[in-house]
């Protein structure tokens, strides 16, 4: 009987310490939305904690004491990644990690030719540079979009972590909201339309107001910013085709949004759309 009391007391003593730890979880993906990376190693070397991703690229490391730690991510065929996380007591740190594939060395013959530098449009070059920094964000590249030319843009966006597709309560509209945030109904702040694209203009369609709708930029210009209202409707992504775009970036929180696109309303997430300008 005495040993039972001792074991119970030990459990009570250990409980507060466990409650003060945090959790690090997320998804490891490659630079295309079509593929996540399974069996990747995610580690916190300082604490000798590590795990491997499942077949969906998901991972979870628990019981991390509060503090700032370096993390490492390794997978066969990809460049190793080192980053850092800030863990707070009782909190969860979300991490969407993008790995860069290692270059493949092929046998070549010596030839003489004039070098031709392929230049990307400025917006897509900025996107490519951000993909290399591994500072957050989810990217859909031109190759993926071209492979999905016949699809609606909403079909692709449904696979992005942290994005909710919100169906219209009346009609066939599809809107984008942050799956981790919700906002109460608010008053109108006016509407924003994309010049030259009548198919993307707001239409009289009902949509839930209690959602945190994602801010949208098209070719670097603000296209939509919440909060939503009857006169400030989020864009209808069911009316948009993947064939019109060369790149997509999604940032789920203001902390990861590039500074030039971060505003007072970006707490619901920011999506950058880059239109296709070349055949």
JSON list of N, CA and C in Angstrom, two decimals, residues 142-189:
[
{"chain": "A", "resi": 142, "resn": "UNK", "atom": "N", "xyz": [5.37, 26.68, -61.35]},
{"chain": "A", "resi": 142, "resn": "UNK", "atom": "CA", "xyz": [4.81, 26.75, -62.70]},
{"chain": "A", "resi": 142, "resn": "UNK", "atom": "C", "xyz": [4.59, 25.36, -63.28]},
{"chain": "A", "resi": 143, "resn": "UNK", "atom": "N", "xyz": [5.52, 24.43, -63.02]},
{"chain": "A", "resi": 143, "resn": "UNK", "atom": "CA", "xyz": [5.37, 23.09, -63.59]},
{"chain": "A", "resi": 143, "resn": "UNK", "atom": "C", "xyz": [4.11, 22.40, -63.07]},
{"chain": "A", "resi": 144, "resn": "UNK", "atom": "N", "xyz": [3.80, 22.59, -61.80]},
{"chain": "A", "resi": 144, "resn": "UNK", "atom": "CA", "xyz": [2.59, 21.99, -61.22]},
{"chain": "A", "resi": 144, "resn": "UNK", "atom": "C", "xyz": [1.34, 22.63, -61.81]},
{"chain": "A", "resi": 145, "resn": "UNK", "atom": "N", "xyz": [1.37, 23.95, -61.96]},
{"chain": "A", "resi": 145, "resn": "UNK", "atom": "CA", "xyz": [0.21, 24.64, -62.52]},
{"chain": "A", "resi": 145, "resn": "UNK", "atom": "C", "xyz": [-0.02, 24.27, -63.98]},
{"chain": "A", "resi": 146, "resn": "UNK", "atom": "N", "xyz": [1.06, 24.13, -64.76]},
{"chain": "A", "resi": 146, "resn": "UNK", "atom": "CA", "xyz": [0.91, 23.75, -66.17]},
{"chain": "A", "resi": 146, "resn": "UNK", "atom": "C", "xyz": [0.37, 22.32, -66.29]},
{"chain": "A", "resi": 147, "resn": "UNK", "atom": "N", "xyz": [0.73, 21.46, -65.35]},
{"chain": "A", "resi": 147, "resn": "UNK", "atom": "CA", "xyz": [0.22, 20.08, -65.37]},
{"chain": "A", "resi": 147, "resn": "UNK", "atom": "C", "xyz": [-1.25, 20.03, -64.97]},
{"chain": "A", "resi": 148, "resn": "UNK", "atom": "N", "xyz": [-1.76, 21.14, -64.45]},
{"chain": "A", "resi": 148, "resn": "UNK", "atom": "CA", "xyz": [-3.15, 21.18, -63.99]},
{"chain": "A", "resi": 148, "resn": "UNK", "atom": "C", "xyz": [-3.96, 22.23, -64.75]},
{"chain": "A", "resi": 149, "resn": "UNK", "atom": "N", "xyz": [-3.58, 22.47, -66.02]},
{"chain": "A", "resi": 149, "resn": "UNK", "atom": "CA", "xyz": [-4.21, 23.53, -66.81]},
{"chain": "A", "resi": 149, "resn": "UNK", "atom": "C", "xyz": [-5.73, 23.41, -66.88]},
{"chain": "A", "resi": 150, "resn": "UNK", "atom": "N", "xyz": [-6.24, 22.19, -66.88]},
{"chain": "A", "resi": 150, "resn": "UNK", "atom": "CA", "xyz": [-7.68, 22.00, -67.04]},
{"chain": "A", "resi": 150, "resn": "UNK", "atom": "C", "xyz": [-8.45, 22.13, -65.73]},
{"chain": "A", "resi": 151, "resn": "UNK", "atom": "N", "xyz": [-7.75, 22.37, -64.63]},
{"chain": "A", "resi": 151, "resn": "UNK", "atom": "CA", "xyz": [-8.41, 22.41, -63.33]},
{"chain": "A", "resi": 151, "resn": "UNK", "atom": "C", "xyz": [-8.73, 23.83, -62.90]},
{"chain": "A", "resi": 152, "resn": "UNK", "atom": "N", "xyz": [-9.71, 23.94, -62.02]},
{"chain": "A", "resi": 152, "resn": "UNK", "atom": "CA", "xyz": [-9.98, 25.21, -61.36]},
{"chain": "A", "resi": 152, "resn": "UNK", "atom": "C", "xyz": [-8.91, 25.43, -60.30]},
{"chain": "A", "resi": 153, "resn": "UNK", "atom": "N", "xyz": [-8.62, 26.69, -60.03]},
{"chain": "A", "resi": 153, "resn": "UNK", "atom": "CA", "xyz": [-7.59, 27.00, -59.04]},
{"chain": "A", "resi": 153, "resn": "UNK", "atom": "C", "xyz": [-7.96, 26.45, -57.67]},
{"chain": "A", "resi": 154, "resn": "UNK", "atom": "N", "xyz": [-9.25, 26.42, -57.37]},
{"chain": "A", "resi": 154, "resn": "UNK", "atom": "CA", "xyz": [-9.69, 25.92, -56.07]},
{"chain": "A", "resi": 154, "resn": "UNK", "atom": "C", "xyz": [-9.34, 24.45, -55.87]},
{"chain": "A", "resi": 155, "resn": "UNK", "atom": "N", "xyz": [-9.25, 23.67, -56.97]},
{"chain": "A", "resi": 155, "resn": "UNK", "atom": "CA", "xyz": [-8.90, 22.25, -56.85]},
{"chain": "A", "resi": 155, "resn": "UNK", "atom": "C", "xyz": [-7.48, 22.07, -56.32]},
{"chain": "A", "resi": 156, "resn": "UNK", "atom": "N", "xyz": [-6.57, 22.97, -56.71]},
{"chain": "A", "resi": 156, "resn": "UNK", "atom": "CA", "xyz": [-5.18, 22.89, -56.25]},
{"chain": "A", "resi": 156, "resn": "UNK", "atom": "C", "xyz": [-5.02, 23.45, -54.84]},
{"chain": "A", "resi": 157, "resn": "UNK", "atom": "N", "xyz": [-5.70, 24.55, -54.57]},
{"chain": "A", "resi": 157, "resn": "UNK", "atom": "CA", "xyz": [-5.53, 25.22, -53.29]},
{"chain": "A", "resi": 157, "resn": "UNK", "atom": "C", "xyz": [-6.08, 24.39, -52.13]},
{"chain": "A", "resi": 158, "resn": "UNK", "atom": "N", "xyz": [-6.96, 23.45, -52.41]},
{"chain": "A", "resi": 158, "resn": "UNK", "atom": "CA", "xyz": [-7.54, 22.63, -51.35]},
{"chain": "A", "resi": 158, "resn": "UNK", "atom": "C", "xyz": [-6.50, 21.74, -50.69]},
{"chain": "A", "resi": 159, "resn": "UNK", "atom": "N", "xyz": [-5.33, 21.57, -51.33]},
{"chain": "A", "resi": 159, "resn": "UNK", "atom": "CA", "xyz": [-4.30, 20.69, -50.78]},
{"chain": "A", "resi": 159, "resn": "UNK", "atom": "C", "xyz": [-3.25, 21.44, -49.98]},
{"chain": "A", "resi": 160, "resn": "UNK", "atom": "N", "xyz": [-3.37, 22.76, -49.89]},
{"chain": "A", "resi": 160, "resn": "UNK", "atom": "CA", "xyz": [-2.38, 23.55, -49.15]},
{"chain": "A", "resi": 160, "resn": "UNK", "atom": "C", "xyz": [-2.70, 23.48, -47.66]},
{"chain": "A", "resi": 161, "resn": "UNK", "atom": "N", "xyz": [-1.71, 23.09, -46.81]},
{"chain": "A", "resi": 161, "resn": "UNK", "atom": "CA", "xyz": [-1.96, 23.03, -45.37]},
{"chain": "A", "resi": 161, "resn": "UNK", "atom": "C", "xyz": [-2.35, 24.40, -44.81]},
{"chain": "A", "resi": 162, "resn": "UNK", "atom": "N", "xyz": [-3.34, 24.41, -43.95]},
{"chain": "A", "resi": 162, "resn": "UNK", "atom": "CA", "xyz": [-3.76, 25.65, -43.30]},
{"chain": "A", "resi": 162, "resn": "UNK", "atom": "C", "xyz": [-4.79, 26.44, -44.06]},
{"chain": "A", "resi": 163, "resn": "UNK", "atom": "N", "xyz": [-5.21, 25.96, -45.24]},
{"chain": "A", "resi": 163, "resn": "UNK", "atom": "CA", "xyz": [-6.21, 26.67, -46.04]},
{"chain": "A", "resi": 163, "resn": "UNK", "atom": "C", "xyz": [-7.53, 25.91, -45.99]},
{"chain": "A", "resi": 164, "resn": "UNK", "atom": "N", "xyz": [-8.61, 26.64, -45.72]},
{"chain": "A", "resi": 164, "resn": "UNK", "atom": "CA", "xyz": [-9.96, 26.08, -45.78]},
{"chain": "A", "resi": 164, "resn": "UNK", "atom": "C", "xyz": [-10.67, 26.61, -47.02]},
{"chain": "A", "resi": 165, "resn": "UNK", "atom": "N", "xyz": [-11.30, 25.72, -47.80]},
{"chain": "A", "resi": 165, "resn": "UNK", "atom": "CA", "xyz": [-12.17, 26.16, -48.88]},
{"chain": "A", "resi": 165, "resn": "UNK", "atom": "C", "xyz": [-13.58, 26.34, -48.31]},
{"chain": "A", "resi": 166, "resn": "UNK", "atom": "N", "xyz": [-14.08, 27.56, -48.38]},
{"chain": "A", "resi": 166, "resn": "UNK", "atom": "CA", "xyz": [-15.39, 27.88, -47.82]},
{"chain": "A", "resi": 166, "resn": "UNK", "atom": "C", "xyz": [-16.40, 27.94, -48.96]},
{"chain": "A", "resi": 167, "resn": "UNK", "atom": "N", "xyz": [-17.39, 27.08, -48.91]},
{"chain": "A", "resi": 167, "resn": "UNK", "atom": "CA", "xyz": [-18.41, 27.05, -49.96]},
{"chain": "A", "resi": 167, "resn": "UNK", "atom": "C", "xyz": [-19.46, 28.12, -49.71]},
{"chain": "A", "resi": 168, "resn": "UNK", "atom": "N", "xyz": [-19.95, 28.69, -50.80]},
{"chain": "A", "resi": 168, "resn": "UNK", "atom": "CA", "xyz": [-20.98, 29.72, -50.70]},
{"chain": "A", "resi": 168, "resn": "UNK", "atom": "C", "xyz": [-22.26, 29.12, -50.12]},
{"chain": "A", "resi": 169, "resn": "UNK", "atom": "N", "xyz": [-22.96, 29.92, -49.34]},
{"chain": "A", "resi": 169, "resn": "UNK", "atom": "CA", "xyz": [-24.24, 29.47, -48.80]},
{"chain": "A", "resi": 169, "resn": "UNK", "atom": "C", "xyz": [-25.35, 29.56, -49.84]},
{"chain": "A", "resi": 170, "resn": "UNK", "atom": "N", "xyz": [-25.07, 30.31, -50.92]},
{"chain": "A", "resi": 170, "resn": "UNK", "atom": "CA", "xyz": [-26.04, 30.44, -52.00]},
{"chain": "A", "resi": 170, "resn": "UNK", "atom": "C", "xyz": [-25.25, 30.61, -53.30]},
{"chain": "A", "resi": 171, "resn": "UNK", "atom": "N", "xyz": [-25.32, 29.64, -54.19]},
{"chain": "A", "resi": 171, "resn": "UNK", "atom": "CA", "xyz": [-24.55, 29.71, -55.43]},
{"chain": "A", "resi": 171, "resn": "UNK", "atom": "C", "xyz": [-23.41, 28.70, -55.41]},
{"chain": "A", "resi": 172, "resn": "UNK", "atom": "N", "xyz": [-22.43, 28.90, -56.30]},
{"chain": "A", "resi": 172, "resn": "UNK", "atom": "CA", "xyz": [-21.33, 27.93, -56.45]},
{"chain": "A", "resi": 172, "resn": "UNK", "atom": "C", "xyz": [-19.98, 28.52, -56.10]},
{"chain": "A", "resi": 173, "resn": "UNK", "atom": "N", "xyz": [-19.95, 29.64, -55.38]},
{"chain": "A", "resi": 173, "resn": "UNK", "atom": "CA", "xyz": [-18.69, 30.28, -55.04]},
{"chain": "A", "resi": 173, "resn": "UNK", "atom": "C", "xyz": [-17.85, 29.46, -54.08]},
{"chain": "A", "resi": 174, "resn": "UNK", "atom": "N", "xyz": [-16.52, 29.62, -54.19]},
{"chain": "A", "resi": 174, "resn": "UNK", "atom": "CA", "xyz": [-15.56, 28.99, -53.28]},
{"chain": "A", "resi": 174, "resn": "UNK", "atom": "C", "xyz": [-14.58, 30.07, -52.83]},
{"chain": "A", "resi": 175, "resn": "UNK", "atom": "N", "xyz": [-14.44, 30.23, -51.51]},
{"chain": "A", "resi": 175, "resn": "UNK", "atom": "CA", "xyz": [-13.58, 31.27, -50.96]},
{"chain": "A", "resi": 175, "resn": "UNK", "atom": "C", "xyz": [-12.50, 30.63, -50.10]},
{"chain": "A", "resi": 176, "resn": "UNK", "atom": "N", "xyz": [-11.42, 31.39, -49.82]},
{"chain": "A", "resi": 176, "resn": "UNK", "atom": "CA", "xyz": [-10.29, 30.87, -49.05]},
{"chain": "A", "resi": 176, "resn": "UNK", "atom": "C", "xyz": [-10.28, 31.50, -47.66]},
{"chain": "A", "resi": 177, "resn": "UNK", "atom": "N", "xyz": [-10.17, 30.64, -46.64]},
{"chain": "A", "resi": 177, "resn": "UNK", "atom": "CA", "xyz": [-10.06, 31.12, -45.26]},
{"chain": "A", "resi": 177, "resn": "UNK", "atom": "C", "xyz": [-8.93, 30.38, -44.57]},
{"chain": "A", "resi": 178, "resn": "UNK", "atom": "N", "xyz": [-8.38, 31.00, -43.52]},
{"chain": "A", "resi": 178, "resn": "UNK", "atom": "CA", "xyz": [-7.36, 30.38, -42.70]},
{"chain": "A", "resi": 178, "resn": "UNK", "atom": "C", "xyz": [-8.04, 29.37, -41.78]},
{"chain": "A", "resi": 179, "resn": "UNK", "atom": "N", "xyz": [-7.58, 28.13, -41.82]},
{"chain": "A", "resi": 179, "resn": "UNK", "atom": "CA", "xyz": [-8.24, 27.08, -41.04]},
{"chain": "A", "resi": 179, "resn": "UNK", "atom": "C", "xyz": [-7.98, 27.21, -39.55]},
{"chain": "A", "resi": 180, "resn": "UNK", "atom": "N", "xyz": [-7.00, 28.06, -39.18]},
{"chain": "A", "resi": 180, "resn": "UNK", "atom": "CA", "xyz": [-6.66, 28.19, -37.76]},
{"chain": "A", "resi": 180, "resn": "UNK", "atom": "C", "xyz": [-7.28, 29.43, -37.12]},
{"chain": "A", "resi": 181, "resn": "UNK", "atom": "N", "xyz": [-7.93, 30.27, -37.92]},
{"chain": "A", "resi": 181, "resn": "UNK", "atom": "CA", "xyz": [-8.45, 31.53, -37.39]},
{"chain": "A", "resi": 181, "resn": "UNK", "atom": "C", "xyz": [-9.93, 31.68, -37.73]},
{"chain": "A", "resi": 182, "resn": "UNK", "atom": "N", "xyz": [-10.63, 32.40, -36.89]},
{"chain": "A", "resi": 182, "resn": "UNK", "atom": "CA", "xyz": [-12.02, 32.75, -37.18]},
{"chain": "A", "resi": 182, "resn": "UNK", "atom": "C", "xyz": [-12.27, 34.18, -36.72]},
{"chain": "A", "resi": 183, "resn": "UNK", "atom": "N", "xyz": [-13.03, 34.89, -37.50]},
{"chain": "A", "resi": 183, "resn": "UNK", "atom": "CA", "xyz": [-13.30, 36.30, -37.19]},
{"chain": "A", "resi": 183, "resn": "UNK", "atom": "C", "xyz": [-14.80, 36.54, -37.13]},
{"chain": "A", "resi": 184, "resn": "UNK", "atom": "N", "xyz": [-15.26, 37.44, -36.26]},
{"chain": "A", "resi": 184, "resn": "UNK", "atom": "CA", "xyz": [-16.71, 37.74, -36.16]},
{"chain": "A", "resi": 184, "resn": "UNK", "atom": "C", "xyz": [-17.18, 38.59, -37.32]},
{"chain": "A", "resi": 185, "resn": "UNK", "atom": "N", "xyz": [-18.47, 38.66, -37.58]},
{"chain": "A", "resi": 185, "resn": "UNK", "atom": "CA", "xyz": [-18.98, 39.53, -38.64]},
{"chain": "A", "resi": 185, "resn": "UNK", "atom": "C", "xyz": [-18.57, 40.98, -38.39]},
{"chain": "A", "resi": 186, "resn": "UNK", "atom": "N", "xyz": [-18.26, 41.68, -39.49]},
{"chain": "A", "resi": 186, "resn": "UNK", "atom": "CA", "xyz": [-17.80, 43.07, -39.38]},
{"chain": "A", "resi": 186, "resn": "UNK", "atom": "C", "xyz": [-18.52, 43.92, -40.40]},
{"chain": "A", "resi": 187, "resn": "UNK", "atom": "N", "xyz": [-18.33, 45.24, -40.31]},
{"chain": "A", "resi": 187, "resn": "UNK", "atom": "CA", "xyz": [-18.97, 46.17, -41.24]},
{"chain": "A", "resi": 187, "resn": "UNK", "atom": "C", "xyz": [-18.19, 46.24, -42.52]},
{"chain": "A", "resi": 188, "resn": "UNK", "atom": "N", "xyz": [-18.80, 46.80, -43.55]},
{"chain": "A", "resi": 188, "resn": "UNK", "atom": "CA", "xyz": [-18.18, 46.91, -44.87]},
{"chain": "A", "resi": 188, "resn": "UNK", "atom": "C", "xyz": [-17.02, 47.88, -44.85]},
{"chain": "A", "resi": 189, "resn": "UNK", "atom": "N", "xyz": [-15.93, 47.57, -45.62]},
{"chain": "A", "resi": 189, "resn": "UNK", "atom": "CA", "xyz": [-14.83, 48.51, -45.78]},
{"chain": "A", "resi": 189, "resn": "UNK", "atom": "C", "xyz": [-14.60, 48.83, -47.25]}
]
